Every structure is written in structure tokens, then in C-alpha cells.
mmCIF file of C-alpha atoms in Angstrom:
data_model
loop_
_atom_site.group_PDB
_atom_site.id
_atom_site.type_symbol
_atom_site.label_atom_id
_atom_site.label_comp_id
_atom_site.label_asym_id
_atom_site.label_seq_id
_atom_site.Cartn_x
_atom_site.Cartn_y
_atom_site.Cartn_z
ATOM 1 C CA MET A 1 18.906 -18.051 59.110
ATOM 2 C CA ALA A 2 17.090 -17.183 55.892
ATOM 3 C CA TYR A 3 20.210 -17.877 53.828
ATOM 4 C CA SER A 4 20.801 -21.235 55.488
ATOM 5 C CA SER A 5 17.225 -22.360 55.007
ATOM 6 C CA SER A 6 17.075 -21.255 51.362
ATOM 7 C CA ARG A 7 20.332 -22.973 50.336
ATOM 8 C CA PRO A 8 18.758 -26.428 49.774
ATOM 9 C CA GLN A 9 16.091 -24.930 47.519
ATOM 10 C CA PHE A 10 18.648 -23.098 45.392
ATOM 11 C CA GLU A 11 20.891 -26.172 45.183
ATOM 12 C CA ALA A 12 17.959 -28.397 44.224
ATOM 13 C CA SER A 13 16.865 -25.892 41.571
ATOM 14 C CA ARG A 14 20.390 -25.764 40.158
ATOM 15 C CA LEU A 15 20.604 -29.579 39.967
ATOM 16 C CA VAL A 16 17.190 -29.905 38.324
ATOM 17 C CA LEU A 17 18.065 -27.258 35.730
ATOM 18 C CA ILE A 18 21.410 -28.941 34.995
ATOM 19 C CA GLN A 19 19.624 -32.264 34.601
ATOM 20 C CA LEU A 20 17.098 -30.690 32.222
ATOM 21 C CA ILE A 21 19.895 -29.170 30.152
ATOM 22 C CA LEU A 22 21.830 -32.425 29.964
ATOM 23 C CA HIS A 23 18.994 -34.869 29.377
ATOM 24 C CA ASN A 24 16.233 -32.916 27.636
ATOM 25 C CA LEU A 25 18.408 -30.661 25.483
ATOM 26 C CA LYS A 26 20.986 -33.444 24.938
ATOM 27 C CA MET A 27 23.821 -31.039 25.708
ATOM 28 C CA ASP A 28 27.361 -32.187 26.450
ATOM 29 C CA PRO A 29 28.312 -31.747 30.143
ATOM 30 C CA LEU A 30 31.255 -29.435 29.415
ATOM 31 C CA VAL A 31 29.198 -27.301 27.052
ATOM 32 C CA SER A 32 26.475 -26.939 29.678
ATOM 33 C CA LEU A 33 29.101 -25.946 32.250
ATOM 34 C CA HIS A 34 30.311 -23.338 29.757
ATOM 35 C CA TYR A 35 26.810 -21.827 29.701
ATOM 36 C CA TYR A 36 25.718 -21.927 33.333
ATOM 37 C CA ALA A 37 28.986 -21.333 35.252
ATOM 38 C CA PRO A 38 29.415 -17.670 34.175
ATOM 39 C CA VAL A 39 25.803 -16.955 35.115
ATOM 40 C CA CYS A 40 26.325 -18.458 38.579
ATOM 41 C CA ALA A 41 29.549 -16.468 38.993
ATOM 42 C CA ALA A 42 27.840 -13.209 37.991
ATOM 43 C CA ILE A 43 24.962 -13.805 40.420
ATOM 44 C CA ASN A 44 27.428 -14.574 43.219
ATOM 45 C CA MET A 45 29.463 -11.449 42.457
ATOM 46 C CA CYS A 46 26.315 -9.335 42.682
ATOM 47 C CA LEU A 47 25.148 -10.889 45.956
ATOM 48 C CA ILE A 48 28.490 -10.973 47.810
ATOM 49 C CA PRO A 49 28.505 -7.265 48.775
ATOM 50 C CA PHE A 50 25.069 -7.654 50.393
ATOM 51 C CA THR A 51 25.712 -10.931 52.205
ATOM 52 C CA GLU A 52 29.434 -10.852 53.025
ATOM 53 C CA GLY A 53 30.307 -7.191 52.692
ATOM 54 C CA LEU A 54 33.390 -6.030 50.821
ATOM 55 C CA ALA A 55 35.832 -8.018 52.987
ATOM 56 C CA PRO A 56 36.192 -10.878 50.445
ATOM 57 C CA PHE A 57 37.319 -8.399 47.781
ATOM 58 C CA TYR A 58 39.917 -6.860 50.115
ATOM 59 C CA ALA A 59 41.139 -10.339 51.134
ATOM 60 C CA LEU A 60 41.997 -11.134 47.507
ATOM 61 C CA ALA A 61 45.044 -8.861 47.713
ATOM 62 C CA GLU A 62 46.294 -10.704 50.810
ATOM 63 C CA LEU A 63 45.841 -14.161 49.342
ATOM 64 C CA GLY A 64 47.672 -13.573 46.125
ATOM 65 C CA PRO A 65 47.029 -15.043 42.706
ATOM 66 C CA GLY A 66 48.420 -18.508 43.527
ATOM 67 C CA VAL A 67 45.821 -19.313 46.168
ATOM 68 C CA LEU A 68 43.046 -17.755 44.122
ATOM 69 C CA LEU A 69 43.914 -19.701 40.962
ATOM 70 C CA THR A 70 44.373 -22.973 42.855
ATOM 71 C CA ASN A 71 41.011 -22.553 44.542
ATOM 72 C CA ALA A 72 39.377 -21.671 41.221
ATOM 73 C CA LEU A 73 40.879 -24.773 39.580
ATOM 74 C CA VAL A 74 39.621 -27.061 42.346
ATOM 75 C CA ALA A 75 36.150 -25.488 42.172
ATOM 76 C CA PHE A 76 36.112 -25.871 38.381
ATOM 77 C CA LEU A 77 37.105 -29.544 38.598
ATOM 78 C CA LEU A 78 34.439 -30.139 41.241
ATOM 79 C CA ASN A 79 31.836 -28.606 38.932
ATOM 80 C CA VAL A 80 33.060 -30.724 36.018
ATOM 81 C CA ALA A 81 32.751 -33.864 38.155
ATOM 82 C CA ALA A 82 29.263 -32.853 39.322
ATOM 83 C CA VAL A 83 28.045 -32.128 35.789
ATOM 84 C CA PHE A 84 29.382 -35.446 34.487
ATOM 85 C CA LEU A 85 27.737 -37.290 37.403
ATOM 86 C CA VAL A 86 24.402 -35.595 36.723
ATOM 87 C CA GLY A 87 24.850 -36.393 33.023
ATOM 88 C CA VAL A 88 25.382 -40.088 33.721
ATOM 89 C CA GLY A 89 22.858 -40.365 36.524
ATOM 90 C CA SER A 90 20.631 -37.634 37.854
ATOM 91 C CA GLY A 91 20.586 -34.786 40.321
ATOM 92 C CA LEU A 92 19.274 -37.200 42.919
ATOM 93 C CA VAL A 93 22.343 -39.417 42.509
ATOM 94 C CA LEU A 94 24.587 -36.398 43.114
ATOM 95 C CA THR A 95 22.600 -35.455 46.221
ATOM 96 C CA LEU A 96 22.751 -39.007 47.585
ATOM 97 C CA ALA A 97 26.488 -39.146 46.917
ATOM 98 C CA GLY A 98 26.785 -35.890 48.875
ATOM 99 C CA VAL A 99 24.986 -37.439 51.857
ATOM 100 C CA PHE A 100 27.345 -40.414 51.776
ATOM 101 C CA LYS A 101 30.335 -38.059 51.481
ATOM 102 C CA ASP A 102 29.146 -36.100 54.528
ATOM 103 C CA ILE A 103 28.836 -39.295 56.564
ATOM 104 C CA LEU A 104 32.364 -40.338 55.555
ATOM 105 C CA LEU A 105 33.734 -36.874 56.445
ATOM 106 C CA ILE A 106 32.151 -36.951 59.889
ATOM 107 C CA THR A 107 33.356 -40.510 60.511
ATOM 108 C CA GLY A 108 36.874 -39.530 59.443
ATOM 109 C CA SER A 109 36.785 -36.440 61.644
ATOM 110 C CA VAL A 110 35.773 -38.519 64.654
ATOM 111 C CA ALA A 111 38.393 -41.196 63.927
ATOM 112 C CA LEU A 112 41.302 -38.871 63.113
ATOM 113 C CA PHE A 113 40.682 -35.781 65.234
ATOM 114 C CA GLY A 114 38.490 -37.107 68.035
ATOM 115 C CA SER A 115 35.628 -34.758 67.204
ATOM 116 C CA THR A 116 32.475 -35.162 69.224
ATOM 117 C CA VAL A 117 29.166 -35.994 67.599
ATOM 118 C CA THR A 118 25.899 -35.229 69.345
ATOM 119 C CA PRO A 119 23.058 -37.762 69.508
ATOM 120 C CA LEU A 120 20.945 -35.428 67.353
ATOM 121 C CA GLN A 121 23.609 -35.504 64.629
ATOM 122 C CA VAL A 122 23.776 -39.307 64.812
ATOM 123 C CA PHE A 123 19.976 -39.457 64.568
ATOM 124 C CA GLY A 124 19.891 -37.099 61.583
ATOM 125 C CA TYR A 125 22.565 -38.930 59.638
ATOM 126 C CA SER A 126 20.963 -42.268 60.515
ATOM 127 C CA ILE A 127 17.791 -41.039 58.832
ATOM 128 C CA ALA A 128 19.821 -39.887 55.826
ATOM 129 C CA LEU A 129 21.672 -43.210 55.647
ATOM 130 C CA GLY A 130 18.382 -45.102 55.979
ATOM 131 C CA GLY A 131 16.967 -43.113 53.072
ATOM 132 C CA LEU A 132 20.080 -43.879 51.041
ATOM 133 C CA VAL A 133 19.741 -47.621 51.721
ATOM 134 C CA LEU A 134 16.007 -47.523 51.018
ATOM 135 C CA PHE A 135 16.629 -45.768 47.695
ATOM 136 C CA LYS A 136 19.268 -48.330 46.725
ATOM 137 C CA THR A 137 17.199 -51.369 47.701
ATOM 138 C CA SER A 138 14.057 -50.076 45.983
ATOM 139 C CA GLY A 139 15.863 -50.161 42.642
ATOM 140 C CA GLY A 140 16.236 -46.401 42.246
#
């Protein structure tokens, strides 16, 4: 529970720091990724044994290098896209795009796989969508 509730704070801190690096220090997005990605990887490597145990390290042998490298490439490209989006816009734009992406994923899951959505989920995403529309119409 503590990890789930602290995730938004860590993500928001990461986005604000990336935005400060890109806009205030006038750093190129790829150069900034070069600086902060190894730090994030090192922190994750140190925390994994305490949060996940050693199972992820043992699973690496089962997966093989192909899956690991493919996953790493996709994660790298996602980070490149996020850094360029923050560079052009802001961390808020990336967060709002994430809300819209989540709504599209849930809609696609319901349409393609027949997933059920609870009224509480509909209410929550309606609030998120309302905030997105309000942000857009207010000129933000």
C-alpha cells in the first residue's frame, strides 16, 4: 500500500526535475536522458531486492538476452519520447497525455475483450476526463 501511494509523488518529482533540467538548464533532451537514466537504473537496482526479492534476477536467465534487450529498447524509446514531450511542453502535458492514454486503453479493453468496468472506475475516469477538458478549454 505504501509503495502504491508513493508512486505518484515519485513520478511527479521525476517529471518536475526533468522539466527543470530541460527548460532552466537549457539541456538537450537526449543529453538529459544520458544523465538521469543511469541514476534511475542504479536506484531501481538497489531497491529491487527489498521490494521484489531476488526472483527478478533469477528470471533473467529464463528469459534470455533477446527478451531482455527488446524490453530495454522499448523502455529506452518510451523514455526518449517522454523526455522530448516534456521538452516541447511540460510535465503536466505528459501527465495529461497519460490520463488520455489510460482512458483509451480501458475503452479498447472493453471493446475488444469485453472487460467489465465498475461504476467507480467510470466515475474516476470521468473526473480525470473532465479535468483534461477543463485544462484544454482554459487555455493551458
